[in-house]
């Protein structure tokens, strides 16, 4: 009989506690306790590291890319370049339905008046629908990215039936940069132009030297994350929730 999700997550955290990220990805994708797993990627500034790890051992893994229809052209081009170069075989571009966009954001200005609703419409809800067929998803989240992630485990319970897997949880900027150098991975072109964290074009600005890397996301607003998230299958307001992009 299959163990409860929380028991499987605890077991996975124990089993792979000493694995480095690449070894953890390799083992995780073959471990029956994780079930059907997708990689969710924004193809942002550091995304290529986890994409490379997955492509190296299981290029057929479904990769979910949320196109909000508000992204930089550079991100869309980079997504195609990276997927091609790494040989990813199952990249799925996720978008909000035309019906929902027409009903909730007909003129494309919702991000100005209600960015949480815009993120829910263009990111969270389409992603949640795409994840319905999976038992878990790989994320690129890391402990160094903020206080709410300081205790991030490699495996965590997300909903009653699904887990999140964070292979890079314990890595910092140094390890990320070293991995990119080691494998000569392509960089997102906007990083060199002052964007260390890259989201949608209307909500991302360049960052000055010495600023927090995420200072350019929703600059001038209290909002720091995608906003509305699903916990146990229900939409919740920000708090301890985490970003997708
Ligand atoms: S980041 Fe901005 S444009 Fe993108 S979905 Fe959120 S509010 Fe909308």
PDB file of C-alpha atoms and ligand atoms in Angstrom:
ATOM      1  CA  UNK A   1       0.000   0.000   0.000  1.00  0.00           C
ATOM      2  CA  UNK A   2       1.269   3.470  -0.866  1.00  0.00           C
ATOM      3  CA  UNK A   3       2.336   5.702   2.026  1.00  0.00           C
ATOM      4  CA  UNK A   4       0.597   8.982   2.803  1.00  0.00           C
ATOM      5  CA  UNK A   5       2.028  12.012   1.012  1.00  0.00           C
ATOM      6  CA  UNK A   6       3.527  13.448   4.196  1.00  0.00           C
ATOM      7  CA  UNK A   7       5.262  10.141   4.938  1.00  0.00           C
ATOM      8  CA  UNK A   8       6.647   9.942   1.416  1.00  0.00           C
ATOM      9  CA  UNK A   9       7.902  13.543   1.614  1.00  0.00           C
ATOM     10  CA  UNK A  10       9.593  12.870   4.948  1.00  0.00           C
ATOM     11  CA  UNK A  11      11.190   9.737   3.554  1.00  0.00           C
ATOM     12  CA  UNK A  12      12.435  11.526   0.444  1.00  0.00           C
ATOM     13  CA  UNK A  13      13.955  14.337   2.518  1.00  0.00           C
ATOM     14  CA  UNK A  14      15.791  11.761   4.602  1.00  0.00           C
ATOM     15  CA  UNK A  15      16.844   9.560   1.689  1.00  0.00           C
ATOM     16  CA  UNK A  16      18.306  12.393  -0.393  1.00  0.00           C
ATOM     17  CA  UNK A  17      19.564  14.667   2.395  1.00  0.00           C
ATOM     18  CA  UNK A  18      23.190  14.284   1.276  1.00  0.00           C
ATOM     19  CA  UNK A  19      22.661  14.332  -2.489  1.00  0.00           C
ATOM     20  CA  UNK A  20      23.913  17.274  -4.510  1.00  0.00           C
ATOM     21  CA  UNK A  21      21.243  18.885  -6.728  1.00  0.00           C
ATOM     22  CA  UNK A  22      22.101  17.023  -9.942  1.00  0.00           C
ATOM     23  CA  UNK A  23      22.150  13.654  -8.181  1.00  0.00           C
ATOM     24  CA  UNK A  24      18.927  14.511  -6.406  1.00  0.00           C
ATOM     25  CA  UNK A  25      17.206  15.348  -9.703  1.00  0.00           C
ATOM     26  CA  UNK A  26      18.413  12.095 -11.229  1.00  0.00           C
ATOM     27  CA  UNK A  27      17.253   9.990  -8.291  1.00  0.00           C
ATOM     28  CA  UNK A  28      14.008  11.873  -7.787  1.00  0.00           C
ATOM     29  CA  UNK A  29      12.793  11.425 -11.340  1.00  0.00           C
ATOM     30  CA  UNK A  30      13.242   7.680 -11.014  1.00  0.00           C
ATOM     31  CA  UNK A  31      11.833   7.340  -7.500  1.00  0.00           C
ATOM     32  CA  UNK A  32       8.321   5.834  -7.366  1.00  0.00           C
ATOM     33  CA  UNK A  33       7.563   7.883  -4.258  1.00  0.00           C
ATOM     34  CA  UNK A  34       7.481  11.093  -6.336  1.00  0.00           C
ATOM     35  CA  UNK A  35       5.035   9.813  -8.982  1.00  0.00           C
ATOM     36  CA  UNK A  36       4.415  11.920 -12.088  1.00  0.00           C
ATOM     37  CA  UNK A  37       6.686  14.957 -11.941  1.00  0.00           C
ATOM     38  CA  UNK A  38       6.880  18.098 -14.099  1.00  0.00           C
ATOM     39  CA  UNK A  39       9.410  20.916 -14.046  1.00  0.00           C
ATOM     40  CA  UNK A  40       7.911  24.388 -13.822  1.00  0.00           C
ATOM     41  CA  UNK A  41      10.259  26.987 -15.257  1.00  0.00           C
ATOM     42  CA  UNK A  42      10.078  30.712 -15.951  1.00  0.00           C
ATOM     43  CA  UNK A  43      13.178  30.514 -18.171  1.00  0.00           C
ATOM     44  CA  UNK A  44      14.434  33.411 -16.093  1.00  0.00           C
ATOM     45  CA  UNK A  45      17.856  34.478 -14.875  1.00  0.00           C
ATOM     46  CA  UNK A  46      18.866  31.224 -13.130  1.00  0.00           C
ATOM     47  CA  UNK A  47      16.394  28.755 -14.651  1.00  0.00           C
ATOM     48  CA  UNK A  48      18.889  27.188 -17.014  1.00  0.00           C
ATOM     49  CA  UNK A  49      20.640  25.359 -14.158  1.00  0.00           C
ATOM     50  CA  UNK A  50      17.691  23.151 -13.212  1.00  0.00           C
ATOM     51  CA  UNK A  51      16.647  22.819 -16.855  1.00  0.00           C
ATOM     52  CA  UNK A  52      20.130  21.495 -17.644  1.00  0.00           C
ATOM     53  CA  UNK A  53      20.057  19.009 -14.755  1.00  0.00           C
ATOM     54  CA  UNK A  54      16.713  17.632 -15.908  1.00  0.00           C
ATOM     55  CA  UNK A  55      17.673  17.582 -19.589  1.00  0.00           C
ATOM     56  CA  UNK A  56      20.847  15.641 -18.767  1.00  0.00           C
ATOM     57  CA  UNK A  57      19.064  12.702 -17.126  1.00  0.00           C
ATOM     58  CA  UNK A  58      15.461  12.844 -18.430  1.00  0.00           C
ATOM     59  CA  UNK A  59      14.900  15.217 -21.365  1.00  0.00           C
ATOM     60  CA  UNK A  60      11.404  13.810 -21.833  1.00  0.00           C
ATOM     61  CA  UNK A  61      10.271  15.324 -18.517  1.00  0.00           C
ATOM     62  CA  UNK A  62       7.329  17.711 -19.046  1.00  0.00           C
ATOM     63  CA  UNK A  63       8.468  21.330 -18.652  1.00  0.00           C
ATOM     64  CA  UNK A  64       5.676  23.818 -17.923  1.00  0.00           C
ATOM     65  CA  UNK A  65       6.361  27.386 -19.038  1.00  0.00           C
ATOM     66  CA  UNK A  66       3.736  29.982 -18.143  1.00  0.00           C
ATOM     67  CA  UNK A  67       3.461  32.593 -20.885  1.00  0.00           C
ATOM     68  CA  UNK A  68       1.478  35.452 -19.357  1.00  0.00           C
ATOM     69  CA  UNK A  69       1.411  37.212 -22.734  1.00  0.00           C
ATOM     70  CA  UNK A  70       3.170  40.023 -20.842  1.00  0.00           C
ATOM     71  CA  UNK A  71       6.700  38.613 -20.991  1.00  0.00           C
ATOM     72  CA  UNK A  72       9.753  40.252 -22.526  1.00  0.00           C
ATOM     73  CA  UNK A  73      10.446  39.248 -26.117  1.00  0.00           C
ATOM     74  CA  UNK A  74      13.928  38.300 -24.868  1.00  0.00           C
ATOM     75  CA  UNK A  75      12.400  35.724 -22.498  1.00  0.00           C
ATOM     76  CA  UNK A  76      10.363  34.135 -25.275  1.00  0.00           C
ATOM     77  CA  UNK A  77      13.422  33.912 -27.525  1.00  0.00           C
ATOM     78  CA  UNK A  78      15.559  32.584 -24.668  1.00  0.00           C
ATOM     79  CA  UNK A  79      12.950  29.936 -23.873  1.00  0.00           C
ATOM     80  CA  UNK A  80      13.119  28.620 -27.420  1.00  0.00           C
ATOM     81  CA  UNK A  81      16.931  28.784 -27.511  1.00  0.00           C
ATOM     82  CA  UNK A  82      17.398  26.941 -24.207  1.00  0.00           C
ATOM     83  CA  UNK A  83      14.810  24.264 -24.983  1.00  0.00           C
ATOM     84  CA  UNK A  84      16.468  23.627 -28.335  1.00  0.00           C
ATOM     85  CA  UNK A  85      20.032  23.667 -27.031  1.00  0.00           C
ATOM     86  CA  UNK A  86      19.312  21.368 -24.084  1.00  0.00           C
ATOM     87  CA  UNK A  87      17.161  18.989 -26.106  1.00  0.00           C
ATOM     88  CA  UNK A  88      14.082  19.310 -23.911  1.00  0.00           C
ATOM     89  CA  UNK A  89      11.430  17.198 -25.607  1.00  0.00           C
ATOM     90  CA  UNK A  90       8.204  18.174 -23.871  1.00  0.00           C
ATOM     91  CA  UNK A  91       7.995  21.911 -23.206  1.00  0.00           C
ATOM     92  CA  UNK A  92       4.387  22.904 -22.633  1.00  0.00           C
ATOM     93  CA  UNK A  93       3.514  26.577 -22.988  1.00  0.00           C
ATOM     94  CA  UNK A  94       0.740  27.422 -20.535  1.00  0.00           C
ATOM     95  CA  UNK A  95      -1.526  30.432 -21.068  1.00  0.00           C
ATOM     96  CA  UNK A  96      -4.781  31.784 -19.706  1.00  0.00           C
ATOM     97  CA  UNK A  97      -7.749  31.052 -21.932  1.00  0.00           C
ATOM     98  CA  UNK A  98      -8.879  33.715 -24.393  1.00  0.00           C
ATOM     99  CA  UNK A  99     -12.284  33.618 -22.752  1.00  0.00           C
ATOM    100  CA  UNK A 100     -10.872  34.384 -19.308  1.00  0.00           C
ATOM    101  CA  UNK A 101      -8.602  37.111 -20.681  1.00  0.00           C
ATOM    102  CA  UNK A 102     -11.466  38.756 -22.522  1.00  0.00           C
ATOM    103  CA  UNK A 103     -13.692  38.622 -19.460  1.00  0.00           C
ATOM    104  CA  UNK A 104     -11.195  39.729 -16.818  1.00  0.00           C
ATOM    105  CA  UNK A 105      -8.578  41.800 -18.624  1.00  0.00           C
ATOM    106  CA  UNK A 106     -10.021  42.885 -21.979  1.00  0.00           C
ATOM    107  CA  UNK A 107      -7.658  45.829 -22.470  1.00  0.00           C
ATOM    108  CA  UNK A 108      -4.566  44.285 -20.848  1.00  0.00           C
ATOM    109  CA  UNK A 109      -4.338  46.850 -18.047  1.00  0.00           C
ATOM    110  CA  UNK A 110      -5.337  44.703 -15.079  1.00  0.00           C
ATOM    111  CA  UNK A 111      -1.700  44.703 -13.927  1.00  0.00           C
ATOM    112  CA  UNK A 112      -2.013  48.453 -13.321  1.00  0.00           C
ATOM    113  CA  UNK A 113      -5.174  48.325 -11.234  1.00  0.00           C
ATOM    114  CA  UNK A 114      -5.024  44.907  -9.556  1.00  0.00           C
ATOM    115  CA  UNK A 115      -1.731  43.075 -10.008  1.00  0.00           C
ATOM    116  CA  UNK A 116      -2.729  40.217  -7.682  1.00  0.00           C
ATOM    117  CA  UNK A 117      -5.773  39.514  -9.846  1.00  0.00           C
ATOM    118  CA  UNK A 118      -3.619  39.797 -12.961  1.00  0.00           C
ATOM    119  CA  UNK A 119      -1.114  37.239 -11.603  1.00  0.00           C
ATOM    120  CA  UNK A 120      -3.964  34.938 -10.639  1.00  0.00           C
ATOM    121  CA  UNK A 121      -5.503  35.213 -14.104  1.00  0.00           C
ATOM    122  CA  UNK A 122      -2.322  34.940 -16.143  1.00  0.00           C
ATOM    123  CA  UNK A 123      -0.083  32.755 -13.969  1.00  0.00           C
ATOM    124  CA  UNK A 124      -1.541  30.935 -11.019  1.00  0.00           C
ATOM    125  CA  UNK A 125      -4.823  29.634 -12.369  1.00  0.00           C
ATOM    126  CA  UNK A 126      -3.424  28.358 -15.705  1.00  0.00           C
ATOM    127  CA  UNK A 127      -0.509  26.724 -13.898  1.00  0.00           C
ATOM    128  CA  UNK A 128      -2.768  25.066 -11.367  1.00  0.00           C
ATOM    129  CA  UNK A 129      -4.844  23.614 -14.200  1.00  0.00           C
ATOM    130  CA  UNK A 130      -1.728  22.342 -15.974  1.00  0.00           C
ATOM    131  CA  UNK A 131      -0.407  20.739 -12.781  1.00  0.00           C
ATOM    132  CA  UNK A 132      -3.601  18.770 -12.180  1.00  0.00           C
ATOM    133  CA  UNK A 133      -2.207  15.674 -13.872  1.00  0.00           C
ATOM    134  CA  UNK A 134       0.993  15.598 -11.799  1.00  0.00           C
ATOM    135  CA  UNK A 135       1.916  14.298  -8.350  1.00  0.00           C
ATOM    136  CA  UNK A 136       4.765  16.745  -7.911  1.00  0.00           C
ATOM    137  CA  UNK A 137       6.728  19.533  -9.534  1.00  0.00           C
ATOM    138  CA  UNK A 138      10.316  20.646  -9.568  1.00  0.00           C
ATOM    139  CA  UNK A 139      10.969  24.263  -8.713  1.00  0.00           C
ATOM    140  CA  UNK A 140      14.133  26.365  -8.731  1.00  0.00           C
ATOM    141  CA  UNK A 141      13.456  27.983  -5.356  1.00  0.00           C
ATOM    142  CA  UNK A 142      16.374  28.489  -3.009  1.00  0.00           C
ATOM    143  CA  UNK A 143      16.817  29.309   0.663  1.00  0.00           C
ATOM    144  CA  UNK A 144      18.909  32.401  -0.018  1.00  0.00           C
ATOM    145  CA  UNK A 145      16.018  34.054  -1.872  1.00  0.00           C
ATOM    146  CA  UNK A 146      14.271  35.326   1.219  1.00  0.00           C
ATOM    147  CA  UNK A 147      13.085  34.849   4.732  1.00  0.00           C
ATOM    148  CA  UNK A 148      10.051  32.801   3.776  1.00  0.00           C
ATOM    149  CA  UNK A 149      12.400  30.338   2.095  1.00  0.00           C
ATOM    150  CA  UNK A 150      15.057  30.179   4.803  1.00  0.00           C
ATOM    151  CA  UNK A 151      13.960  26.707   5.937  1.00  0.00           C
ATOM    152  CA  UNK A 152      13.075  25.362   2.519  1.00  0.00           C
ATOM    153  CA  UNK A 153      13.390  21.571   2.281  1.00  0.00           C
ATOM    154  CA  UNK A 154      14.191  19.579  -0.813  1.00  0.00           C
ATOM    155  CA  UNK A 155      10.716  18.047  -0.677  1.00  0.00           C
ATOM    156  CA  UNK A 156       7.580  19.625   0.742  1.00  0.00           C
ATOM    157  CA  UNK A 157       3.878  18.891   0.834  1.00  0.00           C
ATOM    158  CA  UNK A 158       2.028  21.363  -1.406  1.00  0.00           C
ATOM    159  CA  UNK A 159      -1.541  20.099  -1.494  1.00  0.00           C
ATOM    160  CA  UNK A 160      -3.304  17.017  -0.185  1.00  0.00           C
ATOM    161  CA  UNK A 161      -2.103  15.112  -3.244  1.00  0.00           C
ATOM    162  CA  UNK A 162       0.950  16.925  -4.594  1.00  0.00           C
ATOM    163  CA  UNK A 163       4.521  17.722  -3.524  1.00  0.00           C
ATOM    164  CA  UNK A 164       7.010  20.395  -4.479  1.00  0.00           C
ATOM    165  CA  UNK A 165      10.611  19.390  -5.104  1.00  0.00           C
ATOM    166  CA  UNK A 166      13.338  22.008  -4.649  1.00  0.00           C
ATOM    167  CA  UNK A 167      16.666  20.487  -5.715  1.00  0.00           C
ATOM    168  CA  UNK A 168      18.524  23.826  -5.499  1.00  0.00           C
ATOM    169  CA  UNK A 169      17.192  24.713  -2.042  1.00  0.00           C
ATOM    170  CA  UNK A 170      20.625  24.737  -0.416  1.00  0.00           C
ATOM    171  CA  UNK A 171      22.546  26.432  -3.232  1.00  0.00           C
ATOM    172  CA  UNK A 172      23.557  30.088  -3.268  1.00  0.00           C
ATOM    173  CA  UNK A 173      24.524  32.456  -6.049  1.00  0.00           C
ATOM    174  CA  UNK A 174      28.096  31.176  -6.086  1.00  0.00           C
ATOM    175  CA  UNK A 175      27.099  27.584  -6.793  1.00  0.00           C
ATOM    176  CA  UNK A 176      24.560  28.677  -9.416  1.00  0.00           C
ATOM    177  CA  UNK A 177      27.122  30.804 -11.251  1.00  0.00           C
ATOM    178  CA  UNK A 178      29.763  28.073 -11.027  1.00  0.00           C
ATOM    179  CA  UNK A 179      27.358  25.518 -12.518  1.00  0.00           C
ATOM    180  CA  UNK A 180      26.530  27.829 -15.424  1.00  0.00           C
ATOM    181  CA  UNK A 181      30.238  28.380 -16.061  1.00  0.00           C
ATOM    182  CA  UNK A 182      31.065  24.697 -15.794  1.00  0.00           C
ATOM    183  CA  UNK A 183      28.586  23.723 -18.494  1.00  0.00           C
ATOM    184  CA  UNK A 184      28.852  26.978 -20.460  1.00  0.00           C
ATOM    185  CA  UNK A 185      25.098  27.448 -20.293  1.00  0.00           C
ATOM    186  CA  UNK A 186      23.365  30.287 -22.195  1.00  0.00           C
ATOM    187  CA  UNK A 187      22.503  33.352 -20.112  1.00  0.00           C
ATOM    188  CA  UNK A 188      19.242  35.242 -20.277  1.00  0.00           C
ATOM    189  CA  UNK A 189      20.198  38.367 -22.263  1.00  0.00           C
ATOM    190  CA  UNK A 190      18.493  40.743 -19.832  1.00  0.00           C
ATOM    191  CA  UNK A 191      20.783  39.770 -16.939  1.00  0.00           C
ATOM    192  CA  UNK A 192      23.661  41.672 -18.538  1.00  0.00           C
ATOM    193  CA  UNK A 193      21.347  44.668 -18.934  1.00  0.00           C
ATOM    194  CA  UNK A 194      20.620  44.971 -15.210  1.00  0.00           C
ATOM    195  CA  UNK A 195      17.801  42.486 -14.662  1.00  0.00           C
ATOM    196  CA  UNK A 196      18.930  39.850 -12.117  1.00  0.00           C
ATOM    197  CA  UNK A 197      15.292  38.748 -11.615  1.00  0.00           C
ATOM    198  CA  UNK A 198      12.992  38.679 -14.623  1.00  0.00           C
ATOM    199  CA  UNK A 199       9.219  38.558 -14.704  1.00  0.00           C
ATOM    200  CA  UNK A 200       6.630  40.250 -16.889  1.00  0.00           C
ATOM    201  CA  UNK A 201       7.720  43.347 -18.841  1.00  0.00           C
ATOM    202  CA  UNK A 202       5.266  45.800 -17.231  1.00  0.00           C
ATOM    203  CA  UNK A 203       6.244  44.667 -13.718  1.00  0.00           C
ATOM    204  CA  UNK A 204      10.022  44.329 -13.992  1.00  0.00           C
ATOM    205  CA  UNK A 205      12.609  47.127 -14.005  1.00  0.00           C
ATOM    206  CA  UNK A 206      16.426  47.109 -13.955  1.00  0.00           C
ATOM    207  CA  UNK A 207      18.223  46.925 -10.625  1.00  0.00           C
ATOM    208  CA  UNK A 208      21.061  49.237  -9.586  1.00  0.00           C
ATOM    209  CA  UNK A 209      24.328  47.976  -8.098  1.00  0.00           C
ATOM    210  CA  UNK A 210      23.833  47.161  -4.429  1.00  0.00           C
ATOM    211  CA  UNK A 211      20.068  46.788  -4.659  1.00  0.00           C
ATOM    212  CA  UNK A 212      18.279  43.567  -3.747  1.00  0.00           C
ATOM    213  CA  UNK A 213      18.152  41.386  -6.871  1.00  0.00           C
ATOM    214  CA  UNK A 214      14.349  41.341  -6.677  1.00  0.00           C
ATOM    215  CA  UNK A 215      14.032  45.106  -6.167  1.00  0.00           C
ATOM    216  CA  UNK A 216      12.993  45.508  -9.789  1.00  0.00           C
ATOM    217  CA  UNK A 217       9.942  43.261  -9.430  1.00  0.00           C
ATOM    218  CA  UNK A 218       6.743  45.326  -8.899  1.00  0.00           C
ATOM    219  CA  UNK A 219       8.968  48.286  -7.983  1.00  0.00           C
ATOM    220  CA  UNK A 220       7.212  50.832  -5.796  1.00  0.00           C
ATOM    221  CA  UNK A 221       4.520  48.383  -4.727  1.00  0.00           C
ATOM    222  CA  UNK A 222       4.218  46.267  -1.599  1.00  0.00           C
ATOM    223  CA  UNK A 223       3.780  43.249  -3.797  1.00  0.00           C
ATOM    224  CA  UNK A 224       6.882  41.041  -3.916  1.00  0.00           C
ATOM    225  CA  UNK A 225       5.520  37.726  -5.110  1.00  0.00           C
ATOM    226  CA  UNK A 226       3.025  36.487  -7.644  1.00  0.00           C
ATOM    227  CA  UNK A 227       0.334  37.157  -5.098  1.00  0.00           C
ATOM    228  CA  UNK A 228      -2.362  34.554  -5.109  1.00  0.00           C
ATOM    229  CA  UNK A 229      -1.507  30.932  -4.671  1.00  0.00           C
ATOM    230  CA  UNK A 230      -3.146  27.616  -4.212  1.00  0.00           C
ATOM    231  CA  UNK A 231      -2.798  25.774  -0.933  1.00  0.00           C
ATOM    232  CA  UNK A 232      -4.666  22.515  -0.537  1.00  0.00           C
ATOM    233  CA  UNK A 233      -6.520  23.301  -3.734  1.00  0.00           C
ATOM    234  CA  UNK A 234      -7.839  26.669  -2.532  1.00  0.00           C
ATOM    235  CA  UNK A 235      -6.813  30.160  -3.585  1.00  0.00           C
ATOM    236  CA  UNK A 236      -5.112  32.033  -0.751  1.00  0.00           C
ATOM    237  CA  UNK A 237      -3.833  35.566  -0.349  1.00  0.00           C
ATOM    238  CA  UNK A 238      -0.094  36.248   0.067  1.00  0.00           C
ATOM    239  CA  UNK A 239       1.550  35.449   3.339  1.00  0.00           C
ATOM    240  CA  UNK A 240       3.895  32.541   3.492  1.00  0.00           C
ATOM    241  CA  UNK A 241       3.174  31.709  -0.118  1.00  0.00           C
ATOM    242  CA  UNK A 242       5.924  31.581  -2.697  1.00  0.00           C
ATOM    243  CA  UNK A 243       6.375  32.862  -6.166  1.00  0.00           C
ATOM    244  CA  UNK A 244       6.286  30.764  -9.259  1.00  0.00           C
ATOM    245  CA  UNK A 245       8.371  32.900 -11.541  1.00  0.00           C
TER     246      UNK A 245
HETATM  247  S1  LIG B   1       3.729  40.055 -13.109  1.00  0.00           S
HETATM  248 FE1  LIG B   1       2.482  41.861 -13.724  1.00  0.00          FE
HETATM  249  S2  LIG B   1       1.820  41.535 -15.865  1.00  0.00           S
HETATM  250 FE2  LIG B   1       2.634  39.590 -15.055  1.00  0.00          FE
HETATM  251  S3  LIG B   1       0.854  38.485 -14.405  1.00  0.00           S
HETATM  252 FE3  LIG B   1       1.614  39.564 -12.567  1.00  0.00          FE
HETATM  253  S4  LIG B   1       0.622  41.609 -12.524  1.00  0.00           S
HETATM  254 FE4  LIG B   1       0.243  40.658 -14.571  1.00  0.00          FE
END
